Amino acid sequence: MQKKNASVSLIFILLAGLPSATLAGDSQNLSGLLMECDTCHGVKGVSVVPDQTPSLAGRSEAYLLRQLQAFHSGKRSHGAMLIMGEKLTPQEMKAIARHYSRIRP
Ligand code: HEC
Protein backbone atom coordinates (compact mmCIF):
# COMPACT_ATOMS: atom_id res chain seq x y z
CA MET A 1 0.00 0.00 0.00
CA GLN A 2 2.87 2.29 0.81
CA LYS A 3 4.37 1.45 -2.55
CA LYS A 4 1.21 2.26 -4.50
CA ASN A 5 0.84 5.64 -2.82
CA ALA A 6 4.46 6.39 -3.46
CA SER A 7 4.14 5.71 -7.19
CA VAL A 8 0.99 7.81 -7.47
CA SER A 9 2.60 10.77 -5.75
CA LEU A 10 5.69 10.32 -7.88
CA ILE A 11 3.60 10.85 -10.99
CA PHE A 12 2.19 14.00 -9.48
CA ILE A 13 5.65 15.22 -8.55
CA LEU A 14 6.79 14.53 -12.11
CA LEU A 15 3.81 16.40 -13.52
CA ALA A 16 4.24 19.30 -11.13
CA GLY A 17 7.84 19.56 -12.29
CA LEU A 18 6.88 19.89 -15.93
CA PRO A 19 6.85 23.38 -17.38
CA SER A 20 3.20 24.39 -17.60
CA ALA A 21 3.65 25.13 -21.32
CA THR A 22 4.22 21.42 -21.98
CA LEU A 23 0.96 20.48 -20.34
CA ALA A 24 -1.01 23.40 -21.71
CA GLY A 25 0.35 22.78 -25.19
CA ASP A 26 -0.80 19.19 -25.03
CA SER A 27 -3.98 20.17 -23.21
CA GLN A 28 -3.72 16.72 -21.66
CA ASN A 29 -2.52 15.46 -18.35
CA LEU A 30 -1.09 12.06 -17.60
CA SER A 31 -4.41 10.51 -16.65
CA GLY A 32 -5.88 11.70 -19.94
CA LEU A 33 -3.00 10.00 -21.77
CA LEU A 34 -3.39 6.83 -19.77
CA MET A 35 -7.07 6.70 -20.68
CA GLU A 36 -6.08 6.72 -24.36
CA CYS A 37 -3.58 3.92 -23.81
CA ASP A 38 -6.13 1.88 -21.87
CA THR A 39 -8.57 2.13 -24.79
CA CYS A 40 -6.40 -0.34 -26.67
CA HIS A 41 -4.28 -1.89 -23.94
CA GLY A 42 -7.14 -2.61 -21.55
CA VAL A 43 -8.24 -1.09 -18.26
CA LYS A 44 -5.11 -0.47 -16.16
CA GLY A 45 -3.03 -1.93 -18.98
CA VAL A 46 -4.44 -5.45 -18.74
CA SER A 47 -5.33 -6.39 -22.30
CA VAL A 48 -8.48 -8.32 -23.18
CA VAL A 49 -6.93 -9.32 -26.53
CA PRO A 50 -3.30 -10.01 -25.55
CA ASP A 51 -2.55 -11.72 -28.86
CA GLN A 52 -3.28 -8.43 -30.67
CA THR A 53 -2.55 -5.72 -28.13
CA PRO A 54 -0.05 -6.61 -25.41
CA SER A 55 -0.74 -6.00 -21.74
CA LEU A 56 1.39 -3.24 -20.23
CA ALA A 57 0.63 -3.88 -16.56
CA GLY A 58 3.44 -5.40 -14.56
CA ARG A 59 6.01 -5.27 -17.39
CA SER A 60 9.47 -4.04 -16.53
CA GLU A 61 9.74 -0.27 -16.33
CA ALA A 62 12.98 -0.28 -18.33
CA TYR A 63 11.43 -2.43 -21.06
CA LEU A 64 8.32 -0.23 -21.35
CA LEU A 65 10.43 2.93 -21.48
CA ARG A 66 12.66 1.43 -24.19
CA GLN A 67 9.61 0.53 -26.30
CA LEU A 68 8.13 4.03 -25.93
CA GLN A 69 11.45 5.57 -26.89
CA ALA A 70 11.68 3.21 -29.89
CA PHE A 71 8.18 4.19 -31.04
CA HIS A 72 9.09 7.83 -30.46
CA SER A 73 12.26 7.66 -32.56
CA GLY A 74 10.62 5.53 -35.24
CA LYS A 75 13.00 2.62 -34.58
CA ARG A 76 9.99 0.47 -33.82
CA SER A 77 7.08 1.13 -36.12
CA HIS A 78 3.39 0.49 -35.78
CA GLY A 79 0.57 2.63 -37.20
CA ALA A 80 -1.28 3.39 -33.98
CA MET A 81 1.73 3.39 -31.71
CA LEU A 82 3.83 5.66 -33.89
CA ILE A 83 1.27 8.40 -33.32
CA MET A 84 1.19 7.74 -29.59
CA GLY A 85 4.96 7.77 -29.36
CA GLU A 86 5.47 10.96 -31.32
CA LYS A 87 3.45 13.20 -29.08
CA LEU A 88 4.85 11.93 -25.80
CA THR A 89 7.48 13.98 -24.00
CA PRO A 90 10.44 12.20 -22.35
CA GLN A 91 8.91 12.99 -18.93
CA GLU A 92 5.59 11.47 -19.96
CA MET A 93 7.27 8.33 -21.26
CA LYS A 94 9.09 7.89 -17.96
CA ALA A 95 5.95 8.47 -15.92
CA ILE A 96 3.93 6.07 -18.10
CA ALA A 97 6.56 3.31 -17.96
CA ARG A 98 6.71 3.68 -14.18
CA HIS A 99 2.92 3.72 -13.90
CA TYR A 100 2.33 0.47 -15.79
CA SER A 101 5.30 -1.33 -14.26
CA ARG A 102 3.84 -0.72 -10.80
CA ILE A 103 0.43 -2.26 -11.61
CA ARG A 104 0.11 -5.84 -10.46
CA PRO A 105 -2.21 -7.59 -12.91
C1 HEC B 1 -4.99 2.36 -31.25
C2 HEC B 1 -4.61 1.36 -30.27
C3 HEC B 1 -3.47 1.69 -29.32
C4 HEC B 1 -3.33 2.79 -28.52
C5 HEC B 1 -4.27 3.98 -28.38
C6 HEC B 1 -2.10 2.60 -27.78
N1 HEC B 1 -1.51 1.42 -28.14
FE1 HEC B 1 0.25 0.69 -27.44
N2 HEC B 1 0.15 -0.84 -28.74
C7 HEC B 1 -0.90 -1.10 -29.59
C8 HEC B 1 -0.59 -2.28 -30.37
C9 HEC B 1 -1.49 -2.91 -31.43
C10 HEC B 1 0.69 -2.72 -29.96
C11 HEC B 1 1.49 -3.89 -30.50
C12 HEC B 1 2.41 -3.29 -31.54
C13 HEC B 1 3.15 -4.33 -32.33
O1 HEC B 1 2.53 -5.03 -33.09
O2 HEC B 1 4.37 -4.37 -32.18
C14 HEC B 1 1.13 -1.79 -28.93
C15 HEC B 1 2.34 -1.89 -28.26
C16 HEC B 1 2.71 -1.10 -27.19
C17 HEC B 1 3.91 -1.27 -26.41
C18 HEC B 1 4.96 -2.35 -26.59
C19 HEC B 1 4.54 -3.54 -25.77
C20 HEC B 1 5.41 -4.73 -25.99
O3 HEC B 1 5.01 -5.82 -25.54
O4 HEC B 1 6.49 -4.61 -26.57
C21 HEC B 1 3.91 -0.30 -25.46
C22 HEC B 1 4.98 -0.07 -24.38
C23 HEC B 1 2.72 0.48 -25.66
N3 HEC B 1 2.00 -0.02 -26.71
C24 HEC B 1 2.38 1.59 -24.89
C25 HEC B 1 1.29 2.40 -25.16
C26 HEC B 1 1.05 3.63 -24.44
C27 HEC B 1 1.88 4.16 -23.29
C28 HEC B 1 -0.08 4.18 -25.00
C29 HEC B 1 -0.74 5.49 -24.63
C30 HEC B 1 0.11 6.67 -24.70
C31 HEC B 1 -0.52 3.29 -26.05
N4 HEC B 1 0.34 2.22 -26.12
C32 HEC B 1 -1.63 3.48 -26.85
C33 HEC B 1 -2.06 -0.37 -29.70
C34 HEC B 1 -2.31 0.83 -29.09
PDB file of N, CA, C and O in Angstrom, residues 9-75:
ATOM      1  N   SER A   9       2.111   9.422  -6.024  1.00  0.00           N
ATOM      2  CA  SER A   9       2.601  10.773  -5.745  1.00  0.00           C
ATOM      3  C   SER A   9       3.808  11.101  -6.605  1.00  0.00           C
ATOM      4  O   SER A   9       4.033  12.247  -6.960  1.00  0.00           O
ATOM      5  N   LEU A  10       4.549  10.061  -7.006  1.00  0.00           N
ATOM      6  CA  LEU A  10       5.689  10.317  -7.877  1.00  0.00           C
ATOM      7  C   LEU A  10       5.244  10.889  -9.217  1.00  0.00           C
ATOM      8  O   LEU A  10       5.867  11.789  -9.767  1.00  0.00           O
ATOM      9  N   ILE A  11       4.139  10.337  -9.722  1.00  0.00           N
ATOM     10  CA  ILE A  11       3.604  10.848 -10.990  1.00  0.00           C
ATOM     11  C   ILE A  11       3.210  12.310 -10.831  1.00  0.00           C
ATOM     12  O   ILE A  11       3.481  13.140 -11.687  1.00  0.00           O
ATOM     13  N   PHE A  12       2.606  12.616  -9.684  1.00  0.00           N
ATOM     14  CA  PHE A  12       2.193  14.004  -9.481  1.00  0.00           C
ATOM     15  C   PHE A  12       3.401  14.920  -9.343  1.00  0.00           C
ATOM     16  O   PHE A  12       3.397  16.029  -9.856  1.00  0.00           O
ATOM     17  N   ILE A  13       4.426  14.414  -8.682  1.00  0.00           N
ATOM     18  CA  ILE A  13       5.648  15.218  -8.546  1.00  0.00           C
ATOM     19  C   ILE A  13       6.244  15.465  -9.929  1.00  0.00           C
ATOM     20  O   ILE A  13       6.618  16.578 -10.277  1.00  0.00           O
ATOM     21  N   LEU A  14       6.270  14.394 -10.751  1.00  0.00           N
ATOM     22  CA  LEU A  14       6.791  14.529 -12.113  1.00  0.00           C
ATOM     23  C   LEU A  14       5.996  15.561 -12.891  1.00  0.00           C
ATOM     24  O   LEU A  14       6.553  16.400 -13.590  1.00  0.00           O
ATOM     25  N   LEU A  15       4.661  15.480 -12.773  1.00  0.00           N
ATOM     26  CA  LEU A  15       3.811  16.396 -13.519  1.00  0.00           C
ATOM     27  C   LEU A  15       3.988  17.823 -13.026  1.00  0.00           C
ATOM     28  O   LEU A  15       4.052  18.755 -13.817  1.00  0.00           O
ATOM     29  N   ALA A  16       4.089  17.967 -11.702  1.00  0.00           N
ATOM     30  CA  ALA A  16       4.238  19.298 -11.131  1.00  0.00           C
ATOM     31  C   ALA A  16       5.546  19.928 -11.600  1.00  0.00           C
ATOM     32  O   ALA A  16       5.646  21.144 -11.726  1.00  0.00           O
ATOM     33  N   GLY A  17       6.544  19.069 -11.865  1.00  0.00           N
ATOM     34  CA  GLY A  17       7.845  19.564 -12.286  1.00  0.00           C
ATOM     35  C   GLY A  17       7.891  19.970 -13.755  1.00  0.00           C
ATOM     36  O   GLY A  17       8.821  20.632 -14.182  1.00  0.00           O
ATOM     37  N   LEU A  18       6.882  19.550 -14.513  1.00  0.00           N
ATOM     38  CA  LEU A  18       6.883  19.894 -15.935  1.00  0.00           C
ATOM     39  C   LEU A  18       6.574  21.375 -16.117  1.00  0.00           C
ATOM     40  O   LEU A  18       5.743  21.919 -15.412  1.00  0.00           O
ATOM     41  N   PRO A  19       7.217  21.993 -17.083  1.00  0.00           N
ATOM     42  CA  PRO A  19       6.845  23.376 -17.383  1.00  0.00           C
ATOM     43  C   PRO A  19       5.379  23.410 -17.799  1.00  0.00           C
ATOM     44  O   PRO A  19       4.938  22.520 -18.524  1.00  0.00           O
ATOM     45  N   SER A  20       4.636  24.389 -17.336  1.00  0.00           N
ATOM     46  CA  SER A  20       3.200  24.386 -17.599  1.00  0.00           C
ATOM     47  C   SER A  20       2.913  24.451 -19.097  1.00  0.00           C
ATOM     48  O   SER A  20       1.888  23.973 -19.567  1.00  0.00           O
ATOM     49  N   ALA A  21       3.847  25.026 -19.876  1.00  0.00           N
ATOM     50  CA  ALA A  21       3.647  25.130 -21.321  1.00  0.00           C
ATOM     51  C   ALA A  21       3.503  23.742 -21.951  1.00  0.00           C
ATOM     52  O   ALA A  21       2.704  23.544 -22.864  1.00  0.00           O
ATOM     53  N   THR A  22       4.283  22.773 -21.436  1.00  0.00           N
ATOM     54  CA  THR A  22       4.218  21.417 -21.977  1.00  0.00           C
ATOM     55  C   THR A  22       2.815  20.870 -21.813  1.00  0.00           C
ATOM     56  O   THR A  22       2.255  20.294 -22.731  1.00  0.00           O
ATOM     57  N   LEU A  23       2.282  21.040 -20.616  1.00  0.00           N
ATOM     58  CA  LEU A  23       0.960  20.482 -20.339  1.00  0.00           C
ATOM     59  C   LEU A  23      -0.120  21.269 -21.077  1.00  0.00           C
ATOM     60  O   LEU A  23      -1.009  20.683 -21.678  1.00  0.00           O
ATOM     61  N   ALA A  24      -0.001  22.586 -21.057  1.00  0.00           N
ATOM     62  CA  ALA A  24      -1.013  23.401 -21.710  1.00  0.00           C
ATOM     63  C   ALA A  24      -0.992  23.144 -23.205  1.00  0.00           C
ATOM     64  O   ALA A  24      -2.034  23.020 -23.845  1.00  0.00           O
ATOM     65  N   GLY A  25       0.210  23.025 -23.770  1.00  0.00           N
ATOM     66  CA  GLY A  25       0.346  22.785 -25.192  1.00  0.00           C
ATOM     67  C   GLY A  25      -0.316  21.482 -25.598  1.00  0.00           C
ATOM     68  O   GLY A  25      -0.927  21.390 -26.652  1.00  0.00           O
ATOM     69  N   ASP A  26      -0.192  20.486 -24.770  1.00  0.00           N
ATOM     70  CA  ASP A  26      -0.795  19.189 -25.027  1.00  0.00           C
ATOM     71  C   ASP A  26      -2.273  19.180 -24.664  1.00  0.00           C
ATOM     72  O   ASP A  26      -3.013  18.343 -25.133  1.00  0.00           O
ATOM     73  N   SER A  27      -2.659  20.110 -23.814  1.00  0.00           N
ATOM     74  CA  SER A  27      -3.980  20.169 -23.209  1.00  0.00           C
ATOM     75  C   SER A  27      -4.406  18.806 -22.684  1.00  0.00           C
ATOM     76  O   SER A  27      -5.543  18.407 -22.745  1.00  0.00           O
ATOM     77  N   GLN A  28      -3.428  18.045 -22.203  1.00  0.00           N
ATOM     78  CA  GLN A  28      -3.716  16.722 -21.662  1.00  0.00           C
ATOM     79  C   GLN A  28      -2.846  16.513 -20.445  1.00  0.00           C
ATOM     80  O   GLN A  28      -1.715  16.942 -20.407  1.00  0.00           O
ATOM     81  N   ASN A  29      -3.369  15.846 -19.461  1.00  0.00           N
ATOM     82  CA  ASN A  29      -2.515  15.463 -18.350  1.00  0.00           C
ATOM     83  C   ASN A  29      -2.249  13.973 -18.450  1.00  0.00           C
ATOM     84  O   ASN A  29      -2.711  13.307 -19.376  1.00  0.00           O
ATOM     85  N   LEU A  30      -1.484  13.458 -17.514  1.00  0.00           N
ATOM     86  CA  LEU A  30      -1.092  12.057 -17.604  1.00  0.00           C
ATOM     87  C   LEU A  30      -2.293  11.130 -17.567  1.00  0.00           C
ATOM     88  O   LEU A  30      -2.355  10.165 -18.327  1.00  0.00           O
ATOM     89  N   SER A  31      -3.282  11.433 -16.730  1.00  0.00           N
ATOM     90  CA  SER A  31      -4.411  10.509 -16.654  1.00  0.00           C
ATOM     91  C   SER A  31      -5.206  10.507 -17.948  1.00  0.00           C
ATOM     92  O   SER A  31      -5.765   9.488 -18.346  1.00  0.00           O
ATOM     93  N   GLY A  32      -5.234  11.652 -18.638  1.00  0.00           N
ATOM     94  CA  GLY A  32      -5.880  11.698 -19.945  1.00  0.00           C
ATOM     95  C   GLY A  32      -5.160  10.797 -20.941  1.00  0.00           C
ATOM     96  O   GLY A  32      -5.782  10.052 -21.694  1.00  0.00           O
ATOM     97  N   LEU A  33      -3.821  10.853 -20.894  1.00  0.00           N
ATOM     98  CA  LEU A  33      -3.003  10.004 -21.765  1.00  0.00           C
ATOM     99  C   LEU A  33      -3.243   8.532 -21.465  1.00  0.00           C
ATOM    100  O   LEU A  33      -3.433   7.724 -22.369  1.00  0.00           O
ATOM    101  N   LEU A  34      -3.237   8.224 -20.164  1.00  0.00           N
ATOM    102  CA  LEU A  34      -3.387   6.826 -19.770  1.00  0.00           C
ATOM    103  C   LEU A  34      -4.742   6.276 -20.211  1.00  0.00           C
ATOM    104  O   LEU A  34      -4.856   5.103 -20.556  1.00  0.00           O
ATOM    105  N   MET A  35      -5.759   7.144 -20.223  1.00  0.00           N
ATOM    106  CA  MET A  35      -7.069   6.698 -20.683  1.00  0.00           C
ATOM    107  C   MET A  35      -7.009   6.307 -22.154  1.00  0.00           C
ATOM    108  O   MET A  35      -7.628   5.333 -22.576  1.00  0.00           O
ATOM    109  N   GLU A  36      -6.233   7.067 -22.935  1.00  0.00           N
ATOM    110  CA  GLU A  36      -6.077   6.723 -24.358  1.00  0.00           C
ATOM    111  C   GLU A  36      -5.377   5.376 -24.507  1.00  0.00           C
ATOM    112  O   GLU A  36      -5.777   4.552 -25.324  1.00  0.00           O
ATOM    113  N   CYS A  37      -4.330   5.176 -23.727  1.00  0.00           N
ATOM    114  CA  CYS A  37      -3.579   3.919 -23.807  1.00  0.00           C
ATOM    115  C   CYS A  37      -4.492   2.750 -23.430  1.00  0.00           C
ATOM    116  O   CYS A  37      -4.476   1.708 -24.088  1.00  0.00           O
ATOM    117  N   ASP A  38      -5.282   2.960 -22.379  1.00  0.00           N
ATOM    118  CA  ASP A  38      -6.134   1.885 -21.872  1.00  0.00           C
ATOM    119  C   ASP A  38      -7.239   1.524 -22.863  1.00  0.00           C
ATOM    120  O   ASP A  38      -7.783   0.423 -22.805  1.00  0.00           O
ATOM    121  N   THR A  39      -7.570   2.435 -23.770  1.00  0.00           N
ATOM    122  CA  THR A  39      -8.568   2.132 -24.790  1.00  0.00           C
ATOM    123  C   THR A  39      -8.151   0.898 -25.580  1.00  0.00           C
ATOM    124  O   THR A  39      -8.955   0.030 -25.884  1.00  0.00           O
ATOM    125  N   CYS A  40      -6.880   0.816 -25.919  1.00  0.00           N
ATOM    126  CA  CYS A  40      -6.396  -0.344 -26.673  1.00  0.00           C
ATOM    127  C   CYS A  40      -5.773  -1.401 -25.761  1.00  0.00           C
ATOM    128  O   CYS A  40      -5.939  -2.587 -25.986  1.00  0.00           O
ATOM    129  N   HIS A  41      -5.057  -0.943 -24.745  1.00  0.00           N
ATOM    130  CA  HIS A  41      -4.277  -1.889 -23.936  1.00  0.00           C
ATOM    131  C   HIS A  41      -5.055  -2.465 -22.772  1.00  0.00           C
ATOM    132  O   HIS A  41      -4.523  -3.273 -22.023  1.00  0.00           O
ATOM    133  N   GLY A  42      -6.310  -2.055 -22.604  1.00  0.00           N
ATOM    134  CA  GLY A  42      -7.141  -2.606 -21.546  1.00  0.00           C
ATOM    135  C   GLY A  42      -7.104  -1.743 -20.302  1.00  0.00           C
ATOM    136  O   GLY A  42      -6.163  -0.978 -20.095  1.00  0.00           O
ATOM    137  N   VAL A  43      -8.145  -1.873 -19.486  1.00  0.00           N
ATOM    138  CA  VAL A  43      -8.237  -1.090 -18.256  1.00  0.00           C
ATOM    139  C   VAL A  43      -7.023  -1.402 -17.390  1.00  0.00           C
ATOM    140  O   VAL A  43      -6.686  -2.564 -17.162  1.00  0.00           O
ATOM    141  N   LYS A  44      -6.338  -0.357 -16.946  1.00  0.00           N
ATOM    142  CA  LYS A  44      -5.108  -0.470 -16.164  1.00  0.00           C
ATOM    143  C   LYS A  44      -4.050  -1.298 -16.883  1.00  0.00           C
ATOM    144  O   LYS A  44      -3.232  -1.970 -16.264  1.00  0.00           O
ATOM    145  N   GLY A  45      -4.095  -1.271 -18.220  1.00  0.00           N
ATOM    146  CA  GLY A  45      -3.033  -1.926 -18.978  1.00  0.00           C
ATOM    147  C   GLY A  45      -3.123  -3.436 -19.032  1.00  0.00           C
ATOM    148  O   GLY A  45      -2.166  -4.091 -19.451  1.00  0.00           O
ATOM    149  N   VAL A  46      -4.266  -4.007 -18.634  1.00  0.00           N
ATOM    150  CA  VAL A  46      -4.444  -5.454 -18.737  1.00  0.00           C
ATOM    151  C   VAL A  46      -5.305  -5.721 -19.972  1.00  0.00           C
ATOM    152  O   VAL A  46      -6.496  -5.432 -19.991  1.00  0.00           O
ATOM    153  N   SER A  47      -4.676  -6.246 -21.003  1.00  0.00           N
ATOM    154  CA  SER A  47      -5.334  -6.393 -22.297  1.00  0.00           C
ATOM    155  C   SER A  47      -6.371  -7.507 -22.293  1.00  0.00           C
ATOM    156  O   SER A  47      -6.187  -8.547 -21.665  1.00  0.00           O
ATOM    157  N   VAL A  48      -7.478  -7.255 -23.017  1.00  0.00           N
ATOM    158  CA  VAL A  48      -8.478  -8.317 -23.177  1.00  0.00           C
ATOM    159  C   VAL A  48      -8.202  -9.109 -24.461  1.00  0.00           C
ATOM    160  O   VAL A  48      -8.769 -10.173 -24.665  1.00  0.00           O
ATOM    161  N   VAL A  49      -7.341  -8.588 -25.325  1.00  0.00           N
ATOM    162  CA  VAL A  49      -6.930  -9.323 -26.531  1.00  0.00           C
ATOM    163  C   VAL A  49      -5.400  -9.350 -26.608  1.00  0.00           C
ATOM    164  O   VAL A  49      -4.797  -8.739 -27.483  1.00  0.00           O
ATOM    165  N   PRO A  50      -4.759 -10.060 -25.666  1.00  0.00           N
ATOM    166  CA  PRO A  50      -3.302 -10.007 -25.550  1.00  0.00           C
ATOM    167  C   PRO A  50      -2.569 -10.477 -26.797  1.00  0.00           C
ATOM    168  O   PRO A  50      -1.410 -10.103 -27.012  1.00  0.00           O
ATOM    169  N   ASP A  51      -3.238 -11.287 -27.646  1.00  0.00           N
ATOM    170  CA  ASP A  51      -2.551 -11.723 -28.862  1.00  0.00           C
ATOM    171  C   ASP A  51      -2.478 -10.607 -29.900  1.00  0.00           C
ATOM    172  O   ASP A  51      -1.705 -10.670 -30.841  1.00  0.00           O
ATOM    173  N   GLN A  52      -3.306  -9.558 -29.726  1.00  0.00           N
ATOM    174  CA  GLN A  52      -3.277  -8.434 -30.670  1.00  0.00           C
ATOM    175  C   GLN A  52      -2.657  -7.183 -30.047  1.00  0.00           C
ATOM    176  O   GLN A  52      -1.869  -6.486 -30.664  1.00  0.00           O
ATOM    177  N   THR A  53      -3.079  -6.892 -28.845  1.00  0.00           N
ATOM    178  CA  THR A  53      -2.555  -5.724 -28.133  1.00  0.00           C
ATOM    179  C   THR A  53      -1.988  -6.192 -26.802  1.00  0.00           C
ATOM    180  O   THR A  53      -2.723  -6.702 -25.970  1.00  0.00           O
ATOM    181  N   PRO A  54      -0.686  -6.076 -26.624  1.00  0.00           N
ATOM    182  CA  PRO A  54      -0.055  -6.613 -25.414  1.00  0.00           C
ATOM    183  C   PRO A  54      -0.479  -5.884 -24.143  1.00  0.00           C
ATOM    184  O   PRO A  54      -0.777  -4.688 -24.177  1.00  0.00           O
ATOM    185  N   SER A  55      -0.523  -6.626 -23.044  1.00  0.00           N
ATOM    186  CA  SER A  55      -0.737  -5.999 -21.743  1.00  0.00           C
ATOM    187  C   SER A  55       0.492  -5.176 -21.379  1.00  0.00           C
ATOM    188  O   SER A  55       1.609  -5.525 -21.733  1.00  0.00           O
ATOM    189  N   LEU A  56       0.279  -4.079 -20.679  1.00  0.00           N
ATOM    190  CA  LEU A  56       1.390  -3.243 -20.229  1.00  0.00           C
ATOM    191  C   LEU A  56       1.618  -3.399 -18.728  1.00  0.00           C
ATOM    192  O   LEU A  56       2.721  -3.173 -18.226  1.00  0.00           O
ATOM    193  N   ALA A  57       0.555  -3.794 -18.023  1.00  0.00           N
ATOM    194  CA  ALA A  57       0.625  -3.884 -16.564  1.00  0.00           C
ATOM    195  C   ALA A  57       1.662  -4.907 -16.127  1.00  0.00           C
ATOM    196  O   ALA A  57       1.716  -6.016 -16.656  1.00  0.00           O
ATOM    197  N   GLY A  58       2.495  -4.490 -15.183  1.00  0.00           N
ATOM    198  CA  GLY A  58       3.440  -5.400 -14.564  1.00  0.00           C
ATOM    199  C   GLY A  58       4.670  -5.702 -15.407  1.00  0.00           C
ATOM    200  O   GLY A  58       5.515  -6.496 -15.004  1.00  0.00           O
ATOM    201  N   ARG A  59       4.795  -5.058 -16.589  1.00  0.00           N
ATOM    202  CA  ARG A  59       6.008  -5.270 -17.392  1.00  0.00           C
ATOM    203  C   ARG A  59       7.128  -4.433 -16.781  1.00  0.00           C
ATOM    204  O   ARG A  59       6.878  -3.478 -16.064  1.00  0.00           O
ATOM    205  N   SER A  60       8.353  -4.775 -17.125  1.00  0.00           N
ATOM    206  CA  SER A  60       9.467  -4.037 -16.529  1.00  0.00           C
ATOM    207  C   SER A  60       9.465  -2.578 -16.996  1.00  0.00           C
ATOM    208  O   SER A  60       9.198  -2.286 -18.162  1.00  0.00           O
ATOM    209  N   GLU A  61       9.746  -1.708 -16.054  1.00  0.00           N
ATOM    210  CA  GLU A  61       9.740  -0.269 -16.333  1.00  0.00           C
ATOM    211  C   GLU A  61      10.755   0.067 -17.434  1.00  0.00           C
ATOM    212  O   GLU A  61      10.460   0.831 -18.358  1.00  0.00           O
ATOM    213  N   ALA A  62      11.933  -0.552 -17.343  1.00  0.00           N
ATOM    214  CA  ALA A  62      12.981  -0.280 -18.330  1.00  0.00           C
ATOM    215  C   ALA A  62      12.547  -0.748 -19.714  1.00  0.00           C
ATOM    216  O   ALA A  62      12.773  -0.059 -20.713  1.00  0.00           O
ATOM    217  N   TYR A  63      11.898  -1.913 -19.774  1.00  0.00           N
ATOM    218  CA  TYR A  63      11.425  -2.428 -21.063  1.00  0.00           C
ATOM    219  C   TYR A  63      10.382  -1.491 -21.662  1.00  0.00           C
ATOM    220  O   TYR A  63      10.480  -1.123 -22.838  1.00  0.00           O
ATOM    221  N   LEU A  64       9.387  -1.094 -20.849  1.00  0.00           N
ATOM    222  CA  LEU A  64       8.318  -0.229 -21.351  1.00  0.00           C
ATOM    223  C   LEU A  64       8.899   1.091 -21.859  1.00  0.00           C
ATOM    224  O   LEU A  64       8.538   1.566 -22.932  1.00  0.00           O
ATOM    225  N   LEU A  65       9.834   1.658 -21.087  1.00  0.00           N
ATOM    226  CA  LEU A  65      10.430   2.934 -21.482  1.00  0.00           C
ATOM    227  C   LEU A  65      11.190   2.779 -22.811  1.00  0.00           C
ATOM    228  O   LEU A  65      11.070   3.613 -23.700  1.00  0.00           O
ATOM    229  N   ARG A  66      11.928   1.672 -22.933  1.00  0.00           N
ATOM    230  CA  ARG A  66      12.656   1.426 -24.193  1.00  0.00           C
ATOM    231  C   ARG A  66      11.707   1.336 -25.380  1.00  0.00           C
ATOM    232  O   ARG A  66      12.008   1.861 -26.450  1.00  0.00           O
ATOM    233  N   GLN A  67      10.559   0.666 -25.189  1.00  0.00           N
ATOM    234  CA  GLN A  67       9.606   0.534 -26.299  1.00  0.00           C
ATOM    235  C   GLN A  67       9.034   1.899 -26.663  1.00  0.00           C
ATOM    236  O   GLN A  67       8.907   2.222 -27.844  1.00  0.00           O
ATOM    237  N   LEU A  68       8.688   2.698 -25.640  1.00  0.00           N
ATOM    238  CA  LEU A  68       8.126   4.027 -25.926  1.00  0.00           C
ATOM    239  C   LEU A  68       9.147   4.886 -26.653  1.00  0.00           C
ATOM    240  O   LEU A  68       8.819   5.597 -27.605  1.00  0.00           O
ATOM    241  N   GLN A  69      10.403   4.800 -26.228  1.00  0.00           N
ATOM    242  CA  GLN A  69      11.454   5.572 -26.894  1.00  0.00           C
ATOM    243  C   GLN A  69      11.649   5.093 -28.329  1.00  0.00           C
ATOM    244  O   GLN A  69      11.878   5.890 -29.234  1.00  0.00           O
ATOM    245  N   ALA A  70      11.516   3.767 -28.546  1.00  0.00           N
ATOM    246  CA  ALA A  70      11.680   3.214 -29.894  1.00  0.00           C
ATOM    247  C   ALA A  70      10.529   3.646 -30.803  1.00  0.00           C
ATOM    248  O   ALA A  70      10.744   3.972 -31.970  1.00  0.00           O
ATOM    249  N   PHE A  71       9.314   3.690 -30.247  1.00  0.00           N
ATOM    250  CA  PHE A  71       8.181   4.188 -31.040  1.00  0.00           C
ATOM    251  C   PHE A  71       8.407   5.663 -31.355  1.00  0.00           C
ATOM    252  O   PHE A  71       8.147   6.125 -32.457  1.00  0.00           O
ATOM    253  N   HIS A  72       8.878   6.394 -30.346  1.00  0.00           N
ATOM    254  CA  HIS A  72       9.092   7.831 -30.465  1.00  0.00           C
ATOM    255  C   HIS A  72      10.107   8.144 -31.561  1.00  0.00           C
ATOM    256  O   HIS A  72       9.917   9.038 -32.376  1.00  0.00           O
ATOM    257  N   SER A  73      11.191   7.388 -31.590  1.00  0.00           N
ATOM    258  CA  SER A  73      12.258   7.663 -32.558  1.00  0.00           C
ATOM    259  C   SER A  73      11.956   7.046 -33.919  1.00  0.00           C
ATOM    260  O   SER A  73      12.632   7.355 -34.897  1.00  0.00           O
ATOM    261  N   GLY A  74      10.948   6.173 -33.968  1.00  0.00           N
ATOM    262  CA  GLY A  74      10.621   5.532 -35.239  1.00  0.00           C
ATOM    263  C   GLY A  74      11.390   4.239 -35.460  1.00  0.00           C
ATOM    264  O   GLY A  74      11.227   3.563 -36.471  1.00  0.00           O
ATOM    265  N   LYS A  75      12.225   3.857 -34.493  1.00  0.00           N
ATOM    266  CA  LYS A  75      12.996   2.619 -34.582  1.00  0.00           C
ATOM    267  C   LYS A  75      12.059   1.421 -34.620  1.00  0.00           C
ATOM    268  O   LYS A  75      12.289   0.447 -35.309  1.00  0.00           O
TER     269      LYS A  75
END
